[in-house]
XYZ file of C-alpha atoms in Angstrom:
743
model
C 22.994 -24.973 -43.463
C 25.536 -27.146 -41.700
C 23.873 -29.691 -39.435
C 26.799 -30.268 -37.104
C 25.851 -28.701 -33.796
C 28.779 -28.017 -31.522
C 29.208 -30.174 -28.461
C 27.903 -27.319 -26.316
C 24.552 -27.248 -28.093
C 21.879 -29.538 -26.658
C 19.961 -31.985 -28.816
C 16.451 -30.911 -29.792
C 14.045 -33.027 -27.737
C 10.303 -32.692 -27.046
C 11.212 -31.541 -23.528
C 13.538 -28.823 -24.875
C 10.864 -27.669 -27.325
C 8.292 -27.475 -24.511
C 10.709 -25.525 -22.296
C 10.859 -22.913 -25.072
C 7.102 -22.347 -24.829
C 6.395 -24.089 -28.145
C 3.590 -26.626 -28.376
C 4.046 -29.897 -30.335
C 1.883 -28.698 -33.245
C 3.878 -25.443 -33.393
C 7.102 -27.451 -33.577
C 5.603 -29.498 -36.417
C 4.862 -26.217 -38.163
C 8.549 -25.257 -37.830
C 9.663 -28.598 -39.303
C 7.308 -28.121 -42.260
C 8.445 -24.535 -42.770
C 12.204 -25.185 -42.880
C 12.191 -28.839 -43.999
C 14.524 -30.075 -41.236
C 15.006 -29.980 -37.469
C 16.104 -26.546 -36.264
C 19.451 -25.890 -34.634
C 19.438 -24.867 -30.982
C 19.866 -21.210 -31.974
C 17.039 -21.497 -34.506
C 14.787 -23.056 -31.866
C 15.508 -20.054 -29.649
C 14.711 -17.661 -32.503
C 11.367 -19.353 -33.214
C 10.603 -19.374 -29.501
C 11.205 -15.617 -29.365
C 9.294 -14.733 -32.521
C 6.339 -17.063 -31.976
C 5.605 -16.397 -28.329
C 2.489 -14.470 -27.376
C 4.398 -11.307 -26.445
C 5.906 -10.897 -29.927
C 3.443 -12.602 -32.288
C 0.053 -11.735 -30.700
C -1.060 -15.176 -31.873
C -4.163 -15.208 -29.634
C -5.184 -11.583 -30.143
C -4.280 -10.614 -33.749
C -7.598 -11.850 -35.085
C -9.583 -9.643 -32.702
C -7.317 -6.580 -32.813
C -8.295 -6.147 -36.469
C -11.663 -4.759 -35.376
C -10.166 -1.674 -33.725
C -10.402 1.667 -35.574
C -6.862 2.865 -36.298
C -7.321 5.624 -38.876
C -8.291 9.300 -38.788
C -7.182 12.347 -40.795
C -4.719 13.217 -38.002
C -3.200 9.707 -37.712
C 0.237 9.554 -39.371
C 1.172 6.060 -38.153
C -1.117 3.501 -36.575
C -0.260 0.135 -34.964
C 2.630 -1.886 -36.391
C 5.572 0.417 -35.712
C 7.576 1.129 -32.566
C 4.964 3.741 -31.574
C 1.897 5.535 -32.935
C 2.133 9.003 -34.483
C -0.514 11.722 -34.745
C -0.446 15.150 -36.374
C -0.936 17.978 -33.856
C -0.619 20.852 -36.341
C 2.137 23.365 -37.116
C 4.315 20.638 -38.630
C 4.483 18.813 -35.290
C 3.704 15.207 -34.441
C 3.010 13.465 -31.146
C 4.548 9.986 -30.854
C 3.322 7.679 -28.074
C 2.847 4.128 -26.899
C 2.152 2.050 -23.799
C 3.759 -1.291 -22.908
C 3.685 -3.790 -20.064
C 6.466 -5.068 -17.841
C 4.239 -7.108 -15.559
C 6.064 -10.402 -15.031
C 9.556 -8.860 -14.622
C 8.190 -6.330 -12.110
C 6.705 -9.058 -9.936
C 9.969 -11.009 -9.877
C 12.310 -8.027 -9.424
C 10.198 -4.899 -8.880
C 12.871 -2.195 -9.131
C 14.575 -3.395 -12.325
C 11.350 -4.734 -13.815
C 9.665 -1.343 -13.551
C 12.802 0.621 -14.452
C 13.405 -1.319 -17.666
C 9.716 -1.012 -18.519
C 10.198 2.752 -18.524
C 13.454 2.460 -20.474
C 11.879 0.237 -23.115
C 8.907 2.498 -23.770
C 11.133 5.586 -23.978
C 13.212 3.802 -26.651
C 10.063 2.969 -28.606
C 9.324 6.692 -28.798
C 12.759 8.076 -29.633
C 13.337 5.295 -32.145
C 10.677 7.084 -34.216
C 12.748 10.276 -34.165
C 10.818 11.912 -31.311
C 12.219 13.576 -28.212
C 10.354 12.198 -25.172
C 8.511 14.891 -23.188
C 6.432 12.894 -20.688
C 5.906 9.484 -19.087
C 2.814 8.021 -17.452
C 1.994 4.647 -15.935
C -0.839 2.415 -14.803
C -0.115 0.179 -11.800
C -2.206 -2.596 -10.287
C -1.145 -4.302 -7.056
C -2.549 -7.115 -4.919
C -4.538 -6.740 -1.723
C -2.859 -4.415 0.773
C -2.748 -7.207 3.367
C -0.956 -9.631 1.028
C 2.582 -10.198 2.376
C 4.314 -9.092 -0.843
C 2.230 -6.029 -1.746
C 4.119 -3.389 0.245
C 7.478 -4.634 -1.053
C 6.197 -4.596 -4.647
C 4.722 -1.082 -4.365
C 7.982 0.254 -2.926
C 10.160 -1.416 -5.576
C 8.007 -0.535 -8.580
C 7.588 3.116 -7.616
C 11.313 3.440 -6.889
C 12.159 1.785 -10.224
C 9.878 4.081 -12.241
C 11.194 7.150 -10.450
C 14.809 6.022 -10.552
C 14.811 5.512 -14.313
C 12.576 8.397 -15.390
C 14.183 10.936 -13.056
C 17.698 9.964 -14.132
C 16.806 9.950 -17.824
C 15.328 13.430 -17.439
C 11.695 13.092 -18.540
C 8.820 14.062 -16.232
C 6.400 11.382 -15.052
C 3.185 13.390 -15.147
C 0.316 10.975 -14.597
C -0.845 7.510 -13.748
C -3.285 5.259 -11.969
C -2.818 3.004 -8.917
C -5.334 0.394 -7.689
C -5.274 -2.610 -5.378
C -7.190 -5.906 -5.625
C -6.552 -9.431 -4.404
C -6.695 -10.793 -7.965
C -3.332 -9.104 -8.618
C -1.702 -10.756 -5.571
C 0.556 -13.009 -7.616
C 0.664 -10.995 -10.842
C 0.930 -7.220 -10.562
C 0.552 -4.936 -13.570
C 3.154 -2.338 -14.512
C 2.126 -0.522 -17.699
C 4.417 2.294 -18.842
C 3.518 5.008 -21.371
C 5.831 7.499 -23.075
C 4.997 10.538 -25.186
C 7.348 12.419 -27.502
C 7.435 15.213 -30.061
C 8.809 15.103 -33.605
C 8.503 17.009 -36.861
C 5.880 15.458 -39.132
C 8.403 15.224 -41.996
C 11.104 13.615 -39.832
C 9.505 10.384 -38.587
C 11.756 7.305 -38.682
C 10.520 3.782 -39.361
C 11.746 0.204 -38.957
C 11.454 -0.768 -42.636
C 14.893 -1.539 -44.099
C 15.576 -0.532 -47.713
C 18.468 -1.158 -50.094
C 20.609 -4.269 -50.577
C 24.126 -4.469 -49.155
C 23.620 -1.694 -46.629
C 25.367 -1.926 -43.260
C 23.427 -3.098 -40.228
C 24.781 -1.320 -37.200
C 24.564 -2.226 -33.524
C 24.380 0.826 -31.270
C 24.304 1.516 -27.550
C 25.272 -0.680 -24.625
C 27.048 -4.050 -24.744
C 25.156 -7.350 -24.810
C 25.067 -9.473 -21.662
C 23.215 -12.499 -20.392
C 20.396 -10.531 -18.718
C 16.869 -10.900 -20.005
C 17.413 -14.099 -21.993
C 13.934 -15.557 -22.583
C 12.321 -12.413 -21.164
C 9.696 -12.319 -23.927
C 8.989 -16.026 -23.530
C 8.547 -15.579 -19.780
C 6.140 -12.700 -20.455
C 4.063 -15.153 -22.502
C 3.636 -17.729 -19.745
C 1.627 -17.944 -16.557
C 3.421 -17.940 -13.209
C 3.580 -21.154 -11.283
C 5.181 -21.749 -7.896
C 8.679 -21.259 -9.379
C 8.327 -17.548 -10.178
C 11.372 -16.590 -8.095
C 13.586 -18.867 -10.212
C 12.860 -16.656 -13.237
C 14.890 -13.755 -11.833
C 17.656 -14.154 -14.494
C 15.080 -13.337 -17.199
C 14.700 -9.795 -15.819
C 16.766 -7.142 -17.587
C 18.937 -4.550 -15.861
C 18.587 -0.901 -16.875
C 20.965 2.046 -17.041
C 19.095 5.348 -17.546
C 22.304 7.329 -18.027
C 23.331 5.140 -20.974
C 19.850 5.538 -22.407
C 20.077 9.331 -22.177
C 23.333 9.165 -24.199
C 21.652 6.799 -26.662
C 18.752 9.245 -27.098
C 21.034 12.182 -27.868
C 23.244 10.164 -30.221
C 20.240 8.731 -32.100
C 18.568 12.120 -32.536
C 21.868 13.590 -33.738
C 22.520 10.982 -36.433
C 18.861 11.179 -37.482
C 19.233 14.937 -37.918
C 22.346 14.337 -40.055
C 20.432 12.042 -42.438
C 22.442 8.905 -41.627
C 19.532 6.578 -40.795
C 17.671 4.411 -43.332
C 15.802 2.291 -40.761
C 15.899 1.941 -37.001
C 14.505 -0.545 -34.505
C 14.709 -0.699 -30.728
C 16.085 -3.942 -29.296
C 13.206 -4.647 -26.939
C 11.469 -7.972 -26.369
C 13.513 -10.804 -27.924
C 16.380 -8.358 -28.455
C 18.553 -8.754 -31.530
C 16.263 -11.422 -32.986
C 13.034 -9.461 -33.240
C 14.678 -6.146 -34.158
C 16.625 -7.676 -37.069
C 13.721 -9.805 -38.321
C 11.246 -6.917 -38.189
C 13.545 -4.537 -40.096
C 14.239 -7.076 -42.840
C 10.725 -8.472 -43.161
C 9.101 -5.014 -43.368
C 11.459 -4.088 -46.203
C 11.224 -7.435 -48.062
C 14.933 -7.937 -47.512
C 17.154 -10.617 -46.085
C 19.449 -9.981 -43.110
C 22.882 -11.458 -42.492
C 24.523 -11.021 -39.082
C 28.053 -11.871 -37.918
C 27.836 -12.275 -34.163
C 31.629 -12.104 -33.809
C 31.181 -8.340 -34.262
C 28.555 -7.883 -31.514
C 29.940 -5.920 -28.539
C 29.571 -8.216 -25.506
C 30.157 -7.461 -21.857
C 30.498 -11.128 -20.893
C 33.010 -13.623 -22.229
C 32.081 -16.742 -24.154
C 28.526 -15.837 -25.071
C 26.943 -18.291 -27.506
C 24.962 -17.369 -30.613
C 21.827 -18.511 -28.803
C 22.514 -16.179 -25.853
C 23.349 -13.193 -28.044
C 20.235 -13.579 -30.178
C 17.895 -13.845 -27.175
C 19.504 -11.421 -24.715
C 17.299 -8.499 -23.725
C 20.113 -6.313 -22.423
C 18.875 -2.751 -22.318
C 19.758 0.513 -24.085
C 20.478 -1.064 -27.486
C 19.400 -0.173 -31.039
C 19.747 -1.699 -34.473
C 19.991 0.537 -37.548
C 20.386 0.310 -41.264
C 22.652 3.184 -42.299
C 23.318 5.077 -45.478
C 26.770 3.640 -46.405
C 28.002 7.108 -47.355
C 27.259 8.308 -43.816
C 28.724 5.382 -41.895
C 31.872 7.184 -40.743
C 29.928 10.273 -39.697
C 27.468 8.159 -37.686
C 30.275 6.244 -35.991
C 32.027 9.463 -34.994
C 28.832 10.734 -33.378
C 28.321 7.541 -31.373
C 31.958 7.448 -30.274
C 31.602 11.073 -29.156
C 28.737 10.029 -26.881
C 30.813 7.113 -25.514
C 28.582 4.401 -26.969
C 29.316 1.187 -28.833
C 29.006 1.338 -32.606
C 29.603 -1.847 -34.575
C 28.723 -2.948 -38.099
C 27.444 -6.461 -37.418
C 25.821 -7.365 -40.726
C 24.226 -6.297 -43.980
C 20.948 -6.331 -45.848
C 20.618 -8.935 -48.627
C 18.197 -9.817 -51.413
C 17.790 -13.438 -50.236
C 14.829 -13.029 -47.845
C 16.835 -15.248 -45.462
C 17.777 -14.559 -41.850
C 21.348 -15.834 -41.604
C 23.329 -15.855 -38.346
C 27.056 -16.611 -38.308
C 29.275 -17.109 -35.279
C 32.887 -18.270 -35.101
C 32.892 -19.352 -38.717
C 29.717 -21.421 -38.442
C 26.215 -20.746 -39.717
C 24.094 -20.932 -36.587
C 20.776 -20.082 -38.214
C 19.451 -19.849 -41.763
C 15.723 -19.180 -41.797
C 13.099 -17.621 -44.102
C 12.757 -14.092 -42.712
C 9.181 -13.267 -43.758
C 7.763 -16.500 -42.391
C 9.354 -15.918 -38.986
C 6.793 -13.167 -38.489
C 4.094 -13.774 -41.063
C 3.801 -17.513 -40.442
C 3.595 -17.226 -36.682
C 0.616 -19.244 -35.463
C -2.708 -17.396 -35.506
C -5.336 -18.804 -33.193
C -9.077 -18.300 -33.129
C -9.232 -19.552 -29.584
C -12.514 -20.790 -28.116
C -14.101 -18.023 -26.070
C -17.113 -17.821 -23.804
C -18.874 -14.532 -23.146
C -19.157 -13.413 -19.528
C -22.675 -14.023 -18.232
C -24.280 -10.616 -17.548
C -25.160 -9.802 -13.948
C -28.506 -8.298 -13.028
C -28.539 -4.558 -12.245
C -28.528 -3.698 -8.542
C -31.769 -2.130 -7.356
C -30.627 0.950 -5.445
C -33.977 1.279 -3.672
C -33.540 -2.168 -2.113
C -30.099 -1.305 -0.695
C -30.156 0.217 2.759
C -27.133 2.407 3.510
C -25.161 0.771 6.356
C -23.767 4.115 7.562
C -24.405 7.818 7.072
C -23.488 9.303 3.717
C -20.942 11.572 5.419
C -19.220 8.596 7.089
C -19.323 6.654 3.821
C -17.622 9.513 1.994
C -14.825 9.766 4.578
C -14.342 5.984 4.382
C -14.227 5.944 0.567
C -11.980 8.965 0.150
C -9.477 7.267 2.470
C -9.708 3.808 0.885
C -6.766 2.191 -0.996
C -8.243 2.895 -4.449
C -9.596 6.427 -3.879
C -6.962 7.782 -1.487
C -4.398 10.342 -2.626
C -1.511 8.821 -4.564
C 0.773 11.747 -3.665
C 3.165 9.295 -1.939
C 3.682 7.721 -5.362
C 3.952 10.732 -7.639
C 6.110 12.811 -5.327
C 8.827 10.215 -5.948
C 8.682 11.034 -9.649
C 10.170 14.230 -11.016
C 7.023 15.571 -12.651
C 8.393 19.070 -13.285
C 11.718 18.453 -15.051
C 11.936 20.119 -18.511
C 9.737 22.896 -17.104
C 6.680 22.272 -19.280
C 4.313 20.543 -16.856
C 1.233 22.779 -16.621
C -1.012 20.372 -14.704
C 0.788 17.872 -12.482
C -0.475 14.479 -11.244
C -3.623 14.415 -9.135
C -6.116 15.947 -11.575
C -8.268 14.465 -14.316
C -5.424 14.624 -16.856
C -1.885 15.963 -16.948
C -1.191 18.922 -19.220
C 2.231 19.492 -20.778
C 3.159 22.615 -22.738
C 4.630 22.115 -26.215
C 7.770 24.219 -26.445
C 6.977 27.849 -25.654
C 3.245 27.224 -26.011
C 0.488 28.206 -26.161
C -0.296 24.677 -27.404
C -0.152 21.709 -25.091
C -0.957 18.033 -24.755
C -3.335 16.507 -22.224
C -2.421 12.974 -21.132
C -4.158 10.292 -19.078
C -4.204 6.570 -18.273
C -7.297 4.783 -17.031
C -9.367 1.606 -16.809
C -12.048 0.369 -14.394
C -11.212 -3.319 -14.202
C -14.164 -4.299 -11.988
C -16.516 -3.120 -14.754
C -14.555 -5.211 -17.297
C -14.855 -8.284 -15.071
C -18.618 -7.878 -14.669
C -19.311 -7.042 -18.334
C -16.291 -6.954 -20.671
C -18.144 -5.158 -23.474
C -19.471 -2.318 -21.282
C -16.171 -2.236 -19.357
C -14.191 -1.846 -22.577
C -16.492 0.986 -23.686
C -16.192 2.673 -20.296
C -12.370 2.510 -20.244
C -12.207 4.487 -23.495
C -15.011 6.869 -22.463
C -13.301 7.543 -19.130
C -10.005 8.438 -20.824
C -11.908 10.661 -23.296
C -13.717 12.332 -20.373
C -10.477 12.897 -18.439
C -8.987 14.778 -21.400
C -12.203 16.689 -22.030
C -12.373 17.785 -18.371
C -9.184 19.843 -18.731
C -10.374 21.358 -22.013
C -8.470 19.151 -24.451
C -9.744 17.738 -27.719
C -9.148 13.966 -27.449
C -7.210 12.711 -30.494
C -6.071 9.098 -30.060
C -5.295 6.292 -27.638
C -2.704 3.659 -26.999
C -3.795 0.554 -25.110
C -2.280 -2.168 -22.985
C -4.494 -5.241 -22.932
C -3.741 -7.159 -19.717
C -5.659 -10.450 -19.430
C -5.390 -13.964 -18.053
C -4.665 -17.226 -19.878
C -6.147 -17.063 -23.420
C -6.245 -20.868 -23.569
C -9.105 -20.720 -21.046
C -12.349 -19.771 -22.862
C -13.585 -17.543 -20.018
C -10.461 -15.328 -20.078
C -10.374 -15.322 -23.871
C -14.010 -14.231 -23.803
C -13.045 -11.290 -21.591
C -10.433 -10.183 -24.142
C -12.865 -10.484 -27.058
C -15.629 -8.644 -25.188
C -13.393 -5.790 -24.035
C -11.978 -5.344 -27.544
C -15.485 -5.068 -28.979
C -16.334 -2.418 -26.395
C -13.092 -0.514 -26.971
C -13.657 -0.572 -30.733
C -17.228 0.686 -30.462
C -16.251 3.545 -28.124
C -13.271 4.584 -30.257
C -15.478 4.767 -33.342
C -18.244 6.724 -31.610
C -15.817 9.204 -30.038
C -13.443 9.618 -33.037
C -10.665 8.391 -30.787
C -8.592 5.879 -32.818
C -6.082 3.351 -31.467
C -2.612 4.142 -32.860
C -0.383 1.820 -30.829
C -0.556 -0.712 -28.056
C 0.539 -3.907 -26.406
C -1.091 -7.200 -25.466
C -0.096 -8.910 -22.221
C -1.702 -12.320 -21.732
C -1.084 -15.241 -19.354
C -1.343 -12.889 -16.379
C -2.194 -15.559 -13.876
C -0.501 -17.357 -11.010
C -1.141 -20.998 -10.159
C -4.379 -20.897 -12.146
C -5.751 -17.636 -10.742
C -6.136 -14.927 -13.369
C -6.039 -11.178 -12.932
C -9.078 -8.972 -13.425
C -9.365 -8.094 -17.130
C -7.472 -4.798 -17.356
C -7.413 -3.115 -20.778
C -5.444 0.021 -19.857
C -6.168 3.054 -22.012
C -3.622 5.828 -22.508
C -5.266 8.916 -23.978
C -3.741 11.935 -25.720
C -5.571 15.193 -26.416
C -4.634 18.583 -27.832
C -4.986 21.832 -25.897
C -5.047 24.978 -28.044
C -3.935 27.239 -25.197
C -2.555 25.852 -21.934
C -3.493 29.065 -20.094
C -7.160 28.238 -20.679
C -7.313 24.709 -19.293
C -9.614 23.748 -16.441
C -8.683 22.080 -13.162
C -10.877 20.175 -10.738
C -10.294 22.638 -7.869
C -13.039 24.843 -6.474
C -11.168 28.156 -6.213
C -13.767 30.807 -5.328
C -16.474 31.029 -2.693
C -20.037 31.755 -3.742
C -19.922 30.005 -7.113
C -22.672 27.787 -8.447
C -22.023 24.044 -8.757
C -23.654 22.411 -11.775
C -24.052 18.647 -12.327
C -23.913 17.704 -16.012
C -25.369 14.385 -17.232
C -28.120 11.973 -16.220
C -27.982 10.584 -12.678
C -30.010 7.435 -12.109
C -28.002 6.312 -9.060
C -26.253 3.275 -10.596
C -24.706 1.301 -7.746
C -23.797 -1.978 -9.491
C -20.000 -2.532 -9.312
C -19.594 0.826 -7.543
C -16.865 1.372 -4.969
C -19.631 2.314 -2.503
C -21.189 -1.124 -2.911
C -17.785 -2.819 -2.640
C -16.067 -0.834 0.121
C -19.051 0.324 2.214
C -21.351 -2.685 1.779
C -18.695 -5.368 1.151
C -20.368 -6.583 -2.054
C -18.721 -6.876 -5.480
C -21.743 -7.520 -7.669
C -24.229 -6.261 -10.219
C -24.046 -4.987 -13.765
C -21.669 -2.049 -14.264
C -23.080 1.295 -15.406
C -24.005 1.313 -19.103
C -22.169 3.754 -21.358
C -24.323 5.822 -23.728
C -21.656 6.906 -26.217
C -23.856 9.471 -27.956
C -24.588 11.151 -24.603
C -20.911 10.862 -23.646
C -19.881 12.766 -26.745
C -22.677 15.353 -26.553
C -22.085 16.112 -22.861
C -18.313 16.229 -23.222
C -18.285 18.506 -26.235
C -20.617 20.935 -24.454
C -18.381 20.983 -21.373
C -15.249 21.495 -23.493
C -16.862 24.467 -25.216
C -17.559 26.079 -21.815
C -13.919 25.589 -20.783
C -12.580 27.063 -24.018
C -14.758 30.159 -23.702
C -13.684 30.641 -20.068
C -17.219 30.289 -18.682
C -16.332 27.859 -15.857
C -13.734 28.020 -13.071
C -13.595 24.287 -12.258
C -14.461 21.036 -14.043
C -14.198 17.470 -12.745
C -15.417 14.283 -14.365
C -17.385 11.794 -12.262
C -16.084 8.248 -11.965
C -15.187 6.050 -8.950
C -17.201 7.110 -5.919
C -19.661 9.102 -8.017
C -20.804 12.631 -7.236
C -19.796 12.653 -3.556
C -16.185 11.604 -4.244
C -15.854 14.162 -7.051
C -17.182 16.948 -4.822
C -14.735 15.992 -2.060
C -11.793 15.979 -4.486
C -12.735 19.377 -5.923
C -13.212 20.859 -2.441
C -9.919 19.489 -1.079
C -7.886 20.573 -4.105
C -7.731 24.286 -3.147
C -9.392 24.256 0.259
C -12.756 25.700 -0.813
C -15.745 23.816 0.566
C -19.288 23.454 -0.719
C -22.885 23.030 0.382
C -24.927 20.586 -1.713
C -28.710 20.642 -2.118
C -30.795 17.503 -2.448
C -31.501 17.222 -6.172
C -31.936 13.451 -6.125
C -35.584 13.532 -7.176
C -36.923 10.004 -6.883
C -33.444 8.450 -6.617
C -32.410 7.227 -3.133
C -30.019 9.841 -1.736
C -27.107 7.419 -1.199
C -27.480 6.233 -4.805
C -27.573 9.819 -6.085
C -24.399 10.631 -4.146
C -22.386 7.463 -4.802
C -23.838 5.998 -8.008
C -21.372 5.759 -10.881
C -23.554 6.757 -13.841
C -21.397 7.625 -16.846
C -20.981 10.732 -18.998
C -21.105 13.178 -16.071
C -19.155 16.225 -14.867
C -19.395 18.823 -12.128
C -18.732 22.461 -13.035
C -18.228 25.582 -10.937
C -19.089 28.991 -12.349
C -19.880 32.521 -11.228
C -23.361 32.524 -9.685
C -24.640 35.188 -12.053
C -23.664 33.086 -15.081
C -25.262 29.844 -13.891
C -28.673 30.277 -15.500
C -27.215 31.215 -18.883
C -24.878 28.192 -18.750
C -27.729 25.863 -17.786
C -29.889 27.213 -20.594
C -27.066 26.773 -23.090
C -26.492 23.168 -22.008
C -30.176 22.295 -22.203
C -30.383 23.850 -25.671
C -27.758 21.295 -26.749
C -29.787 18.455 -25.229
C -27.384 18.107 -22.277
C -29.047 17.333 -18.907
C -27.765 19.767 -16.261
C -28.915 21.159 -12.943
C -27.617 23.409 -10.221
C -26.849 21.367 -7.083
C -25.035 23.689 -4.692
C -22.699 26.531 -3.910
C -18.993 26.737 -3.113
C -17.483 28.240 0.042
C -16.439 27.584 3.614
C -14.059 25.057 5.114
C -16.363 22.057 4.961
C -18.390 19.928 2.563
C -22.046 19.638 3.496
C -24.024 16.797 1.907
C -27.846 16.901 1.977
C -29.216 15.971 5.398
C -25.738 15.571 6.952
C -23.614 17.572 9.362
C -20.779 19.460 7.617
C -17.587 17.443 7.048
C -14.522 19.594 7.660
C -12.170 19.632 4.690
C -9.391 18.934 7.199
C -11.158 15.665 8.103
C -11.537 14.694 4.446
C -7.949 15.637 3.680
C -6.587 13.663 6.631
C -8.444 10.540 5.475
C -7.492 11.115 1.828
C -3.806 11.848 2.328
C -2.873 9.462 5.136
C -3.758 5.959 3.988
C -0.904 5.326 1.544
C 1.952 6.882 3.576
C 0.714 5.065 6.696
C 0.451 1.794 4.781
C 3.932 2.119 3.276
C 5.348 2.999 6.706
C 3.925 -0.287 7.997
C 1.367 1.411 10.244
C -1.546 -0.250 8.422
C -1.405 -4.041 8.358
C -4.758 -4.756 6.735
C -6.120 -2.709 3.846
C-alpha cells in the first residue's frame, strides 16, 4: 500500500504504540506480520483487534476447558450470542456482557449502552428480545462516589430498557469496598427465534455488497474497547470521550428493520458493531467466511464533519449493524430500512483476497491480512499463582455477639441482603405482558408466547467465596444459578458468563481467573449446564487495587408449564416447613461472620456437585407434581435469611424448631452450607414427602410450621414480620435519599 501518510496522520513512535495499549513485543509481531511499519489507521485497527476485550489474549487458553456442548446446544461461544433448543421449533438466544469502565466514568450512558449492546447481540442472531437481566457491583456505601454511581447506573439501565420495550426481570446488586474505583455493570439479554432461522456472522460469496445499517457514525466511543482493556489510574475522568452515547428509540427501529429483512431472506451474514465498531465487525465477518473485505469509508454515513479513516474505523457509536446481503435483494432491503427511517449504505464488498482493505478519499488507509488480525492476536500463558487456601472456621469456637433474632434483623437490612425493590421498580419488568415471576424471587419466569412453556432466568455469583477459594467459588457460582432455576421448577439448560477480574499481568489475579474457570468447568460438567456464550473483562483495578474476582453466571432454564412454578412465599398457615440438604453450620466467608462479627475470613463452603444435583432434581420433581406450595434455595445468610424472605413475601410467618443437633444454633441458622432448600407443604403430606426424599438419598427434616404475623427462631422471642420488613425494605431507599451516610 502507499506509504505516504497525510500531514494529519502522526508518525508511528514507541510512545504512540504504547498509547494504543500495544507492548513493544506486540508491535514487533505486527512488523513481522505485515513486513513494514503500519499506517496510523492500521495501528488503530491492530490496537482494537489485539486488545484484551476483543482478543481474549490472556484468557483464551483457559476458556478452552469449559464444556460448551450438549444435545440442546445449537450455537456455543464464538458468535454474537449462544443459542439453545427449547423444543417446538423454538430457540433461546442469550448472552451477557460487561460495560464496567464506561459505567464508572459516565454511569448513565455507560449502563444504557451496555444494555443496548447486549440487545443487539441477541437480535443480530435473528431473535426477538424478550427479557433483560443484570448483575451490578458497587463500592462501599460510604465511598463518596457510590450513591452517584448507583443512581446513574440504575437510571441508565431503566432508561434504555424501558424505552426499547423489553422487560428487565432480574438481577443482583452487592456492595464492597474493593469495587470503589471500578464498579461492575454486567448486562444480559434473552431472545426467542425459530431454530431454522438463526443468523450468523460468517460472510459467504465473493463480490457481495457489505451494507452499513442503523445510526450515523460519530466520534463517541473511539478507543472504548482499548479503554476496557486497561486498568484505571488517577486520570479516569479524562476518559469520558471513550464512552458511547445510546439512543434506545433508534435501536427499536433497528430491531424491527433487521427482523423484517431477515424474514424476507435478504441477509447472508450479520454482525453487530459493538466493541471496536466497524473494525471488529468487518474483520469477524470476513475472517469467519475465509473472505477478504474491502471498505470505502467515503460511503459511511457520518454525523460529524471531517472524520478521518482512523476515527471511523474505531468509533463505537451505537445502534449500528454491518451485513452482507444477497445482491438480488439489495433494493428490497434498502426500501425496508428507509421505511424505518434508518441509514442504509453499501460501503464495500466481499473479495477473494483474504485482505482487509480500507479506502478513504482516494487513498488506501489500510491493507492487512484479515485472518491474522484475529487468528494471530497474541495468546499468553500468563504466570499464575493459586490462592492460598484459608482454614475452615470452627463454628463452635465463635461466640455469637448478639442474639440470633437481632442478627437476623441486622442482616436482612444490610446493604447486600436488603430488598432491591428501589432498583427494580425503576425497570419496567412487566412490559410485553409475559412476566410470570418478577424480580425479588429465586429466578424470574417469563412465558413464551401464549404458554404454557416459559423460561426461568437468573444472574448470580458470590464473589467473597471466589476471593477466598477461586475453585470452590467458581463451582458455587454455577451451582447457585442452577439452584435458583431449580427452585422455581425449571430444568436448567445452559449458562452465559461474564468473567470480571483484576490485572492478568499480576500472577495472583491471573491465578484467580484460572481457579474460577476450573471450578466453573467442573460444575457445568457435573450439572449438564454448558456455557454457550460469555465475556471476559480483565484489568478491573484502580491505582493498583483489584476488584474481588467476580465470574458472573447468567442461567437459563426451561419451564414446561408456567402455571406450575414455585415461588419462595409462604402462602398458607399451618403448613410444614422442610429443610432439604445437609447442614453442618458452615460459617467461613458467611455474611453473618462478615456483617455481624466484622470478620471476612475462612474457607468458603465446599460444593458437593453430586449432592447438589441429587437434591435439586428431587426438589424439582416435587414442584412439578404440585406437592409443595413454596420453595426457596438457601444462600447468603443461610437458613434464617431464607426463612425471613419466605415469611415476608406474602406476610405469613413461621415458628421454627431447634433441629440443629450438635451444631451450634447460630451456625445452624446462619451457616451457608450448599445444596439446600426450604419447602412448605400441607402438613398431612409432610411425612410422605420426607420419606420420598430420603428414598432418593436426599437429607431432609421437618423444622417448623407456617402461620402468624411473626417469625420465631428457636429460643428467641417472636420477630414481627413488620419489623423484618421495615429493616429489609428501608435500607436502600434511605441510603439513596441521603439519610444513611455510612453503610
